[in-house]
């Protein structure tokens, strides 16, 4: 490898845009609809069919989609929403937007996802929604959360922003919760630039989702509570938001969707290569230094989250960045963000499994256009850095 090649920056994630994607967006620019039009409908229908559900409702971002799902679930002032601390802050923030209260429960060490036993300990008659996160793309089992939700009359929402294209016992992720949320940020499995989607089989949830993303306004006379003044009439029924996805973004998403299976397959190939190479590092030190992510045959591998010994994590992170390898950390547990500490009194030690993962986690580069040699480069850089400690 030349010096120039060694210094080339390798990000932890990156979109893959081809000529067909560009042509799809250009066609919209040359057409009549730029904002929310027929291409939004086409994208929603295609994704619903891909997942195997009746409804797919698009949003302007994954965060907006989470907000919409909480609204559709009826989360309001004082309602409790169970979430894991090991997630992006948007998961729990979406409950706060509606006056709800996040109730954190620790993650399970074998999945790095919400622990059913921990969730059982914090569920109450105020629990409105249970929101397990399929962290990194691992499709966590939902049976126990379904039973827990039924026990207290809560809505089960899967935050699958990391898991589009994953499978759970032969079923596409998106079919096993009351609502499932996906993200189309550029580092995710497919992209719309920014965007998100909520999928569901429930007609009422779908109606509420569509209402919420469009200012709480309906144009459908069949849904109006007052007699329309004429064909122009619209009715605002609740306080909603302008969370609509555009035809521009939907054209890109629809084009990208044709390659979803190939993208996920390639992610799995790259992850398998990391799985083969990284354990060899444990033979170079007196104690194991790296733990590979939990395995699952339906893993979608949004992230390859290796867990290193906390004593070496910061140094390793900094040295990899210097070597042009754009590693990242996912995530600071939500309860340790300053806002949550000051508002709710959370502190270090409250959720030890999530905190242990955070102290050692480094997300290594993983995206479909990577080469096998890129994985080898990452592992060799790690080996070199550890060998100098």
GROMACS .gro file of C-alpha atoms in nm:
model
  389
    1UNK     CA    1   0.000   0.000   0.000
    2UNK     CA    2   0.138   0.340  -0.098
    3UNK     CA    3   0.162   0.628   0.148
    4UNK     CA    4  -0.115   0.810  -0.042
    5UNK     CA    5  -0.340   0.505  -0.022
    6UNK     CA    6  -0.266   0.463   0.348
    7UNK     CA    7  -0.358   0.823   0.419
    8UNK     CA    8  -0.683   0.816   0.216
    9UNK     CA    9  -0.973   0.884   0.452
   10UNK     CA   10  -1.203   0.589   0.513
   11UNK     CA   11  -1.529   0.701   0.682
   12UNK     CA   12  -1.727   0.477   0.915
   13UNK     CA   13  -2.027   0.498   0.680
   14UNK     CA   14  -2.107   0.639   0.337
   15UNK     CA   15  -2.389   0.644   0.084
   16UNK     CA   16  -2.357   0.469  -0.253
   17UNK     CA   17  -2.518   0.672  -0.531
   18UNK     CA   18  -2.514   0.534  -0.887
   19UNK     CA   19  -2.620   0.673  -1.223
   20UNK     CA   20  -2.972   0.531  -1.194
   21UNK     CA   21  -3.016   0.713  -0.861
   22UNK     CA   22  -2.902   1.039  -1.021
   23UNK     CA   23  -3.131   0.987  -1.322
   24UNK     CA   24  -3.428   0.926  -1.091
   25UNK     CA   25  -3.372   1.256  -0.910
   26UNK     CA   26  -3.309   1.447  -1.233
   27UNK     CA   27  -3.639   1.316  -1.369
   28UNK     CA   28  -3.819   1.471  -1.072
   29UNK     CA   29  -3.638   1.801  -1.122
   30UNK     CA   30  -3.765   1.804  -1.481
   31UNK     CA   31  -4.119   1.718  -1.377
   32UNK     CA   32  -4.407   1.896  -1.208
   33UNK     CA   33  -4.373   1.774  -0.846
   34UNK     CA   34  -4.082   1.858  -0.617
   35UNK     CA   35  -4.237   1.835  -0.272
   36UNK     CA   36  -4.494   1.575  -0.166
   37UNK     CA   37  -4.647   1.413  -0.473
   38UNK     CA   38  -4.697   1.081  -0.652
   39UNK     CA   39  -4.339   0.962  -0.605
   40UNK     CA   40  -4.387   0.973  -0.228
   41UNK     CA   41  -4.683   0.737  -0.270
   42UNK     CA   42  -4.480   0.510  -0.498
   43UNK     CA   43  -4.192   0.492  -0.251
   44UNK     CA   44  -4.424   0.420   0.041
   45UNK     CA   45  -4.604   0.146  -0.151
   46UNK     CA   46  -4.278  -0.014  -0.264
   47UNK     CA   47  -4.133  -0.020   0.086
   48UNK     CA   48  -4.456  -0.155   0.238
   49UNK     CA   49  -4.448  -0.436  -0.018
   50UNK     CA   50  -4.080  -0.504   0.048
   51UNK     CA   51  -4.135  -0.534   0.423
   52UNK     CA   52  -4.470  -0.713   0.392
   53UNK     CA   53  -4.701  -0.467   0.569
   54UNK     CA   54  -5.016  -0.277   0.473
   55UNK     CA   55  -4.898   0.077   0.542
   56UNK     CA   56  -4.573   0.272   0.510
   57UNK     CA   57  -4.588   0.639   0.606
   58UNK     CA   58  -4.288   0.854   0.514
   59UNK     CA   59  -4.139   1.139   0.716
   60UNK     CA   60  -3.872   1.403   0.668
   61UNK     CA   61  -3.626   1.224   0.899
   62UNK     CA   62  -3.596   0.921   1.123
   63UNK     CA   63  -3.642   1.149   1.423
   64UNK     CA   64  -3.965   1.286   1.277
   65UNK     CA   65  -4.079   0.928   1.216
   66UNK     CA   66  -4.014   0.841   1.582
   67UNK     CA   67  -4.205   1.152   1.689
   68UNK     CA   68  -4.493   1.048   1.465
   69UNK     CA   69  -4.497   0.694   1.602
   70UNK     CA   70  -4.513   0.823   1.960
   71UNK     CA   71  -4.800   1.050   1.862
   72UNK     CA   72  -4.986   0.768   1.689
   73UNK     CA   73  -4.938   0.555   2.001
   74UNK     CA   74  -5.111   0.825   2.206
   75UNK     CA   75  -4.812   0.931   2.415
   76UNK     CA   76  -4.902   1.242   2.612
   77UNK     CA   77  -4.824   1.436   2.927
   78UNK     CA   78  -4.697   1.210   3.204
   79UNK     CA   79  -4.708   0.889   3.000
   80UNK     CA   80  -4.405   0.665   3.036
   81UNK     CA   81  -4.211   0.521   2.744
   82UNK     CA   82  -3.961   0.241   2.803
   83UNK     CA   83  -3.639   0.279   2.601
   84UNK     CA   84  -3.282   0.153   2.629
   85UNK     CA   85  -3.007   0.402   2.715
   86UNK     CA   86  -2.786   0.264   2.436
   87UNK     CA   87  -2.938   0.448   2.141
   88UNK     CA   88  -2.929   0.784   1.969
   89UNK     CA   89  -3.101   1.051   2.179
   90UNK     CA   90  -3.385   1.084   1.925
   91UNK     CA   91  -3.547   0.764   2.055
   92UNK     CA   92  -3.618   0.905   2.398
   93UNK     CA   93  -3.641   1.268   2.285
   94UNK     CA   94  -3.946   1.176   2.076
   95UNK     CA   95  -4.132   1.089   2.396
   96UNK     CA   96  -4.031   1.420   2.554
   97UNK     CA   97  -4.161   1.616   2.255
   98UNK     CA   98  -4.512   1.498   2.349
   99UNK     CA   99  -4.479   1.545   2.724
  100UNK     CA  100  -4.396   1.180   2.788
  101UNK     CA  101  -4.134   1.051   3.028
  102UNK     CA  102  -3.858   0.815   2.912
  103UNK     CA  103  -3.807   0.521   3.147
  104UNK     CA  104  -3.468   0.370   3.074
  105UNK     CA  105  -3.397   0.001   3.116
  106UNK     CA  106  -3.053  -0.151   3.069
  107UNK     CA  107  -2.938  -0.356   2.771
  108UNK     CA  108  -2.869  -0.729   2.768
  109UNK     CA  109  -2.500  -0.823   2.734
  110UNK     CA  110  -2.579  -1.099   2.484
  111UNK     CA  111  -2.763  -0.871   2.237
  112UNK     CA  112  -2.654  -0.515   2.326
  113UNK     CA  113  -3.026  -0.434   2.295
  114UNK     CA  114  -3.301  -0.367   2.551
  115UNK     CA  115  -3.308  -0.637   2.821
  116UNK     CA  116  -3.660  -0.782   2.863
  117UNK     CA  117  -3.600  -0.851   3.231
  118UNK     CA  118  -3.487  -0.492   3.290
  119UNK     CA  119  -3.790  -0.361   3.101
  120UNK     CA  120  -4.017  -0.576   3.318
  121UNK     CA  121  -3.878  -0.403   3.627
  122UNK     CA  122  -3.978  -0.053   3.514
  123UNK     CA  123  -4.310  -0.120   3.340
  124UNK     CA  124  -4.614   0.029   3.515
  125UNK     CA  125  -4.976   0.125   3.459
  126UNK     CA  126  -4.842   0.456   3.318
  127UNK     CA  127  -4.645   0.280   3.042
  128UNK     CA  128  -4.786   0.397   2.710
  129UNK     CA  129  -4.522   0.256   2.476
  130UNK     CA  130  -4.231   0.011   2.484
  131UNK     CA  131  -3.960   0.101   2.233
  132UNK     CA  132  -3.684  -0.159   2.194
  133UNK     CA  133  -3.402  -0.056   1.961
  134UNK     CA  134  -3.246  -0.305   1.721
  135UNK     CA  135  -2.904  -0.156   1.791
  136UNK     CA  136  -2.641  -0.173   1.512
  137UNK     CA  137  -2.881  -0.379   1.297
  138UNK     CA  138  -2.922  -0.674   1.535
  139UNK     CA  139  -3.291  -0.778   1.507
  140UNK     CA  140  -3.363  -0.836   1.874
  141UNK     CA  141  -3.637  -1.086   1.961
  142UNK     CA  142  -3.967  -0.908   2.029
  143UNK     CA  143  -4.183  -1.185   2.179
  144UNK     CA  144  -4.117  -1.089   2.540
  145UNK     CA  145  -4.177  -0.721   2.467
  146UNK     CA  146  -4.502  -0.805   2.292
  147UNK     CA  147  -4.618  -0.995   2.600
  148UNK     CA  148  -4.511  -0.710   2.826
  149UNK     CA  149  -4.694  -0.454   2.612
  150UNK     CA  150  -5.011  -0.661   2.618
  151UNK     CA  151  -4.980  -0.698   2.994
  152UNK     CA  152  -5.010  -0.321   3.050
  153UNK     CA  153  -5.197  -0.216   2.736
  154UNK     CA  154  -4.896  -0.041   2.582
  155UNK     CA  155  -4.802   0.004   2.217
  156UNK     CA  156  -4.494  -0.180   2.091
  157UNK     CA  157  -4.276   0.040   1.867
  158UNK     CA  158  -3.954  -0.102   1.726
  159UNK     CA  159  -3.684   0.155   1.659
  160UNK     CA  160  -3.533  -0.022   1.359
  161UNK     CA  161  -3.347   0.280   1.224
  162UNK     CA  162  -3.039   0.054   1.210
  163UNK     CA  163  -3.213  -0.253   1.072
  164UNK     CA  164  -3.384  -0.201   0.735
  165UNK     CA  165  -3.342  -0.519   0.533
  166UNK     CA  166  -3.279  -0.737   0.837
  167UNK     CA  167  -3.474  -1.054   0.911
  168UNK     CA  168  -3.618  -1.213   1.218
  169UNK     CA  169  -3.692  -1.586   1.180
  170UNK     CA  170  -3.742  -1.544   0.806
  171UNK     CA  171  -3.963  -1.236   0.841
  172UNK     CA  172  -3.847  -0.893   0.732
  173UNK     CA  173  -3.792  -0.653   1.019
  174UNK     CA  174  -4.098  -0.430   1.025
  175UNK     CA  175  -4.369  -0.693   1.068
  176UNK     CA  176  -4.347  -0.783   1.436
  177UNK     CA  177  -4.425  -0.461   1.625
  178UNK     CA  178  -4.732  -0.240   1.623
  179UNK     CA  179  -4.520   0.019   1.445
  180UNK     CA  180  -4.162   0.000   1.318
  181UNK     CA  181  -3.945   0.303   1.244
  182UNK     CA  182  -3.675   0.321   0.976
  183UNK     CA  183  -3.422   0.593   0.891
  184UNK     CA  184  -3.287   0.696   0.549
  185UNK     CA  185  -2.991   0.906   0.663
  186UNK     CA  186  -2.697   0.874   0.417
  187UNK     CA  187  -2.506   0.627   0.637
  188UNK     CA  188  -2.807   0.394   0.665
  189UNK     CA  189  -2.900   0.106   0.433
  190UNK     CA  190  -3.068   0.326   0.173
  191UNK     CA  191  -3.091   0.703   0.167
  192UNK     CA  192  -3.334   0.976   0.070
  193UNK     CA  193  -3.085   1.245   0.179
  194UNK     CA  194  -3.275   1.278   0.504
  195UNK     CA  195  -3.590   1.083   0.569
  196UNK     CA  196  -3.769   0.816   0.768
  197UNK     CA  197  -4.063   0.578   0.752
  198UNK     CA  198  -4.307   0.417   0.991
  199UNK     CA  199  -4.457   0.085   0.882
  200UNK     CA  200  -4.765  -0.075   1.036
  201UNK     CA  201  -5.058  -0.306   0.965
  202UNK     CA  202  -5.291  -0.092   1.176
  203UNK     CA  203  -5.525   0.139   0.983
  204UNK     CA  204  -5.576   0.380   1.272
  205UNK     CA  205  -5.206   0.417   1.343
  206UNK     CA  206  -5.150   0.488   0.972
  207UNK     CA  207  -5.425   0.752   0.972
  208UNK     CA  208  -5.279   0.927   1.275
  209UNK     CA  209  -4.927   0.914   1.129
  210UNK     CA  210  -5.041   1.078   0.805
  211UNK     CA  211  -5.233   1.344   0.996
  212UNK     CA  212  -4.938   1.423   1.222
  213UNK     CA  213  -4.685   1.470   0.940
  214UNK     CA  214  -4.908   1.724   0.764
  215UNK     CA  215  -4.980   1.989   1.030
  216UNK     CA  216  -5.262   1.778   1.176
  217UNK     CA  217  -5.467   1.871   0.868
  218UNK     CA  218  -5.678   1.634   0.661
  219UNK     CA  219  -5.811   1.691   0.308
  220UNK     CA  220  -6.025   1.376   0.314
  221UNK     CA  221  -6.397   1.464   0.348
  222UNK     CA  222  -6.464   1.117   0.489
  223UNK     CA  223  -6.242   1.198   0.788
  224UNK     CA  224  -6.374   1.549   0.855
  225UNK     CA  225  -6.579   1.624   1.166
  226UNK     CA  226  -6.757   1.923   1.010
  227UNK     CA  227  -6.936   1.965   0.679
  228UNK     CA  228  -6.686   2.076   0.411
  229UNK     CA  229  -6.745   2.423   0.272
  230UNK     CA  230  -6.642   2.302  -0.073
  231UNK     CA  231  -6.380   2.094  -0.258
  232UNK     CA  232  -6.104   2.330  -0.135
  233UNK     CA  233  -6.184   2.271   0.232
  234UNK     CA  234  -5.928   2.129   0.476
  235UNK     CA  235  -5.968   2.060   0.845
  236UNK     CA  236  -5.702   2.084   1.114
  237UNK     CA  237  -5.788   1.818   1.370
  238UNK     CA  238  -5.481   1.822   1.591
  239UNK     CA  239  -5.150   2.001   1.635
  240UNK     CA  240  -4.924   1.836   1.379
  241UNK     CA  241  -4.596   1.921   1.209
  242UNK     CA  242  -4.460   1.971   0.860
  243UNK     CA  243  -4.275   1.640   0.855
  244UNK     CA  244  -4.341   1.543   0.494
  245UNK     CA  245  -4.088   1.373   0.270
  246UNK     CA  246  -4.042   1.520  -0.079
  247UNK     CA  247  -4.075   1.365  -0.423
  248UNK     CA  248  -3.706   1.446  -0.469
  249UNK     CA  249  -3.607   1.237  -0.168
  250UNK     CA  250  -3.858   0.965  -0.252
  251UNK     CA  251  -3.722   0.930  -0.605
  252UNK     CA  252  -3.378   0.865  -0.460
  253UNK     CA  253  -3.519   0.625  -0.199
  254UNK     CA  254  -3.724   0.435  -0.457
  255UNK     CA  255  -3.418   0.396  -0.677
  256UNK     CA  256  -3.202   0.289  -0.383
  257UNK     CA  257  -3.462   0.036  -0.269
  258UNK     CA  258  -3.388  -0.182  -0.574
  259UNK     CA  259  -3.040  -0.244  -0.428
  260UNK     CA  260  -3.137  -0.290  -0.064
  261UNK     CA  261  -3.081  -0.667  -0.061
  262UNK     CA  262  -2.743  -0.628  -0.229
  263UNK     CA  263  -2.643  -0.356   0.015
  264UNK     CA  264  -2.733  -0.570   0.318
  265UNK     CA  265  -2.561  -0.876   0.169
  266UNK     CA  266  -2.240  -0.679   0.118
  267UNK     CA  267  -2.256  -0.540   0.472
  268UNK     CA  268  -2.278  -0.897   0.602
  269UNK     CA  269  -1.978  -1.001   0.393
  270UNK     CA  270  -1.768  -0.718   0.531
  271UNK     CA  271  -1.883  -0.789   0.887
  272UNK     CA  272  -1.790  -1.156   0.845
  273UNK     CA  273  -1.442  -1.048   0.739
  274UNK     CA  274  -1.408  -0.836   1.053
  275UNK     CA  275  -1.536  -1.134   1.254
  276UNK     CA  276  -1.255  -1.350   1.112
  277UNK     CA  277  -0.972  -1.100   1.151
  278UNK     CA  278  -1.041  -0.914   1.475
  279UNK     CA  279  -1.022  -1.211   1.718
  280UNK     CA  280  -0.661  -1.262   1.607
  281UNK     CA  281  -0.577  -0.938   1.789
  282UNK     CA  282  -0.651  -1.106   2.121
  283UNK     CA  283  -0.344  -1.324   2.074
  284UNK     CA  284  -0.116  -1.021   2.057
  285UNK     CA  285  -0.181  -0.905   2.413
  286UNK     CA  286  -0.181  -1.065   2.757
  287UNK     CA  287  -0.559  -1.024   2.786
  288UNK     CA  288  -0.842  -1.015   2.530
  289UNK     CA  289  -0.861  -0.666   2.385
  290UNK     CA  290  -1.160  -0.682   2.150
  291UNK     CA  291  -1.509  -0.829   2.152
  292UNK     CA  292  -1.691  -0.866   1.821
  293UNK     CA  293  -2.062  -0.777   1.799
  294UNK     CA  294  -2.337  -1.027   1.882
  295UNK     CA  295  -2.413  -1.248   1.582
  296UNK     CA  296  -2.753  -1.305   1.423
  297UNK     CA  297  -2.836  -1.460   1.083
  298UNK     CA  298  -3.070  -1.171   1.005
  299UNK     CA  299  -2.831  -0.896   1.117
  300UNK     CA  300  -2.850  -0.588   0.892
  301UNK     CA  301  -2.513  -0.444   1.008
  302UNK     CA  302  -2.573  -0.073   0.995
  303UNK     CA  303  -2.274  -0.055   1.227
  304UNK     CA  304  -1.984  -0.283   1.305
  305UNK     CA  305  -1.952  -0.198   1.674
  306UNK     CA  306  -1.638  -0.362   1.811
  307UNK     CA  307  -1.596  -0.344   2.187
  308UNK     CA  308  -1.238  -0.282   2.299
  309UNK     CA  309  -1.089  -0.271   2.645
  310UNK     CA  310  -1.178   0.071   2.790
  311UNK     CA  311  -0.814   0.135   2.879
  312UNK     CA  312  -0.714   0.144   2.511
  313UNK     CA  313  -1.031   0.286   2.349
  314UNK     CA  314  -0.946   0.659   2.348
  315UNK     CA  315  -0.588   0.608   2.228
  316UNK     CA  316  -0.699   0.362   1.962
  317UNK     CA  317  -0.973   0.597   1.842
  318UNK     CA  318  -0.735   0.892   1.813
  319UNK     CA  319  -0.461   0.695   1.637
  320UNK     CA  320  -0.703   0.542   1.387
  321UNK     CA  321  -0.830   0.889   1.302
  322UNK     CA  322  -0.472   1.006   1.250
  323UNK     CA  323  -0.425   0.711   1.012
  324UNK     CA  324  -0.720   0.825   0.803
  325UNK     CA  325  -0.972   0.576   0.937
  326UNK     CA  326  -1.288   0.760   1.033
  327UNK     CA  327  -1.406   0.551   1.325
  328UNK     CA  328  -1.692   0.670   1.544
  329UNK     CA  329  -1.847   0.588   1.883
  330UNK     CA  330  -2.215   0.484   1.908
  331UNK     CA  331  -2.332   0.610   2.153
  332UNK     CA  332  -2.294   0.806   2.470
  333UNK     CA  333  -2.578   0.642   2.668
  334UNK     CA  334  -2.870   0.883   2.659
  335UNK     CA  335  -2.902   0.909   3.038
  336UNK     CA  336  -2.547   1.048   3.055
  337UNK     CA  337  -2.615   1.343   2.828
  338UNK     CA  338  -2.601   1.665   3.027
  339UNK     CA  339  -2.966   1.747   2.955
  340UNK     CA  340  -3.087   1.415   3.096
  341UNK     CA  341  -2.855   1.434   3.395
  342UNK     CA  342  -2.973   1.781   3.490
  343UNK     CA  343  -3.343   1.731   3.421
  344UNK     CA  344  -3.390   1.377   3.552
  345UNK     CA  345  -3.095   1.317   3.783
  346UNK     CA  346  -2.949   1.020   3.596
  347UNK     CA  347  -2.587   0.943   3.678
  348UNK     CA  348  -2.304   0.707   3.600
  349UNK     CA  349  -2.367   0.359   3.735
  350UNK     CA  350  -2.743   0.364   3.675
  351UNK     CA  351  -2.721   0.131   3.373
  352UNK     CA  352  -2.392  -0.057   3.400
  353UNK     CA  353  -2.421  -0.283   3.094
  354UNK     CA  354  -2.484   0.007   2.857
  355UNK     CA  355  -2.210   0.210   3.023
  356UNK     CA  356  -1.959  -0.073   2.992
  357UNK     CA  357  -2.033  -0.102   2.620
  358UNK     CA  358  -1.996   0.272   2.575
  359UNK     CA  359  -1.657   0.279   2.748
  360UNK     CA  360  -1.509   0.035   2.495
  361UNK     CA  361  -1.715   0.074   2.177
  362UNK     CA  362  -1.566   0.183   1.846
  363UNK     CA  363  -1.769   0.166   1.524
  364UNK     CA  364  -1.535   0.052   1.249
  365UNK     CA  365  -1.587   0.150   0.883
  366UNK     CA  366  -1.868  -0.049   0.722
  367UNK     CA  367  -2.054   0.046   0.404
  368UNK     CA  368  -2.135  -0.146   0.084
  369UNK     CA  369  -1.883   0.022  -0.148
  370UNK     CA  370  -1.590  -0.074   0.076
  371UNK     CA  371  -1.336  -0.324  -0.055
  372UNK     CA  372  -1.222  -0.632   0.135
  373UNK     CA  373  -0.878  -0.474   0.153
  374UNK     CA  374  -1.030  -0.180   0.342
  375UNK     CA  375  -1.125  -0.419   0.623
  376UNK     CA  376  -0.773  -0.562   0.621
  377UNK     CA  377  -0.631  -0.209   0.638
  378UNK     CA  378  -0.846  -0.125   0.942
  379UNK     CA  379  -0.747  -0.441   1.127
  380UNK     CA  380  -0.377  -0.401   1.045
  381UNK     CA  381  -0.382  -0.042   1.170
  382UNK     CA  382  -0.542  -0.161   1.494
  383UNK     CA  383  -0.279  -0.433   1.525
  384UNK     CA  384   0.000  -0.179   1.471
  385UNK     CA  385  -0.141   0.066   1.723
  386UNK     CA  386  -0.193  -0.200   1.990
  387UNK     CA  387   0.155  -0.337   1.927
  388UNK     CA  388   0.307  -0.003   2.026
  389UNK     CA  389   0.131   0.020   2.361
   0.00000   0.00000   0.00000
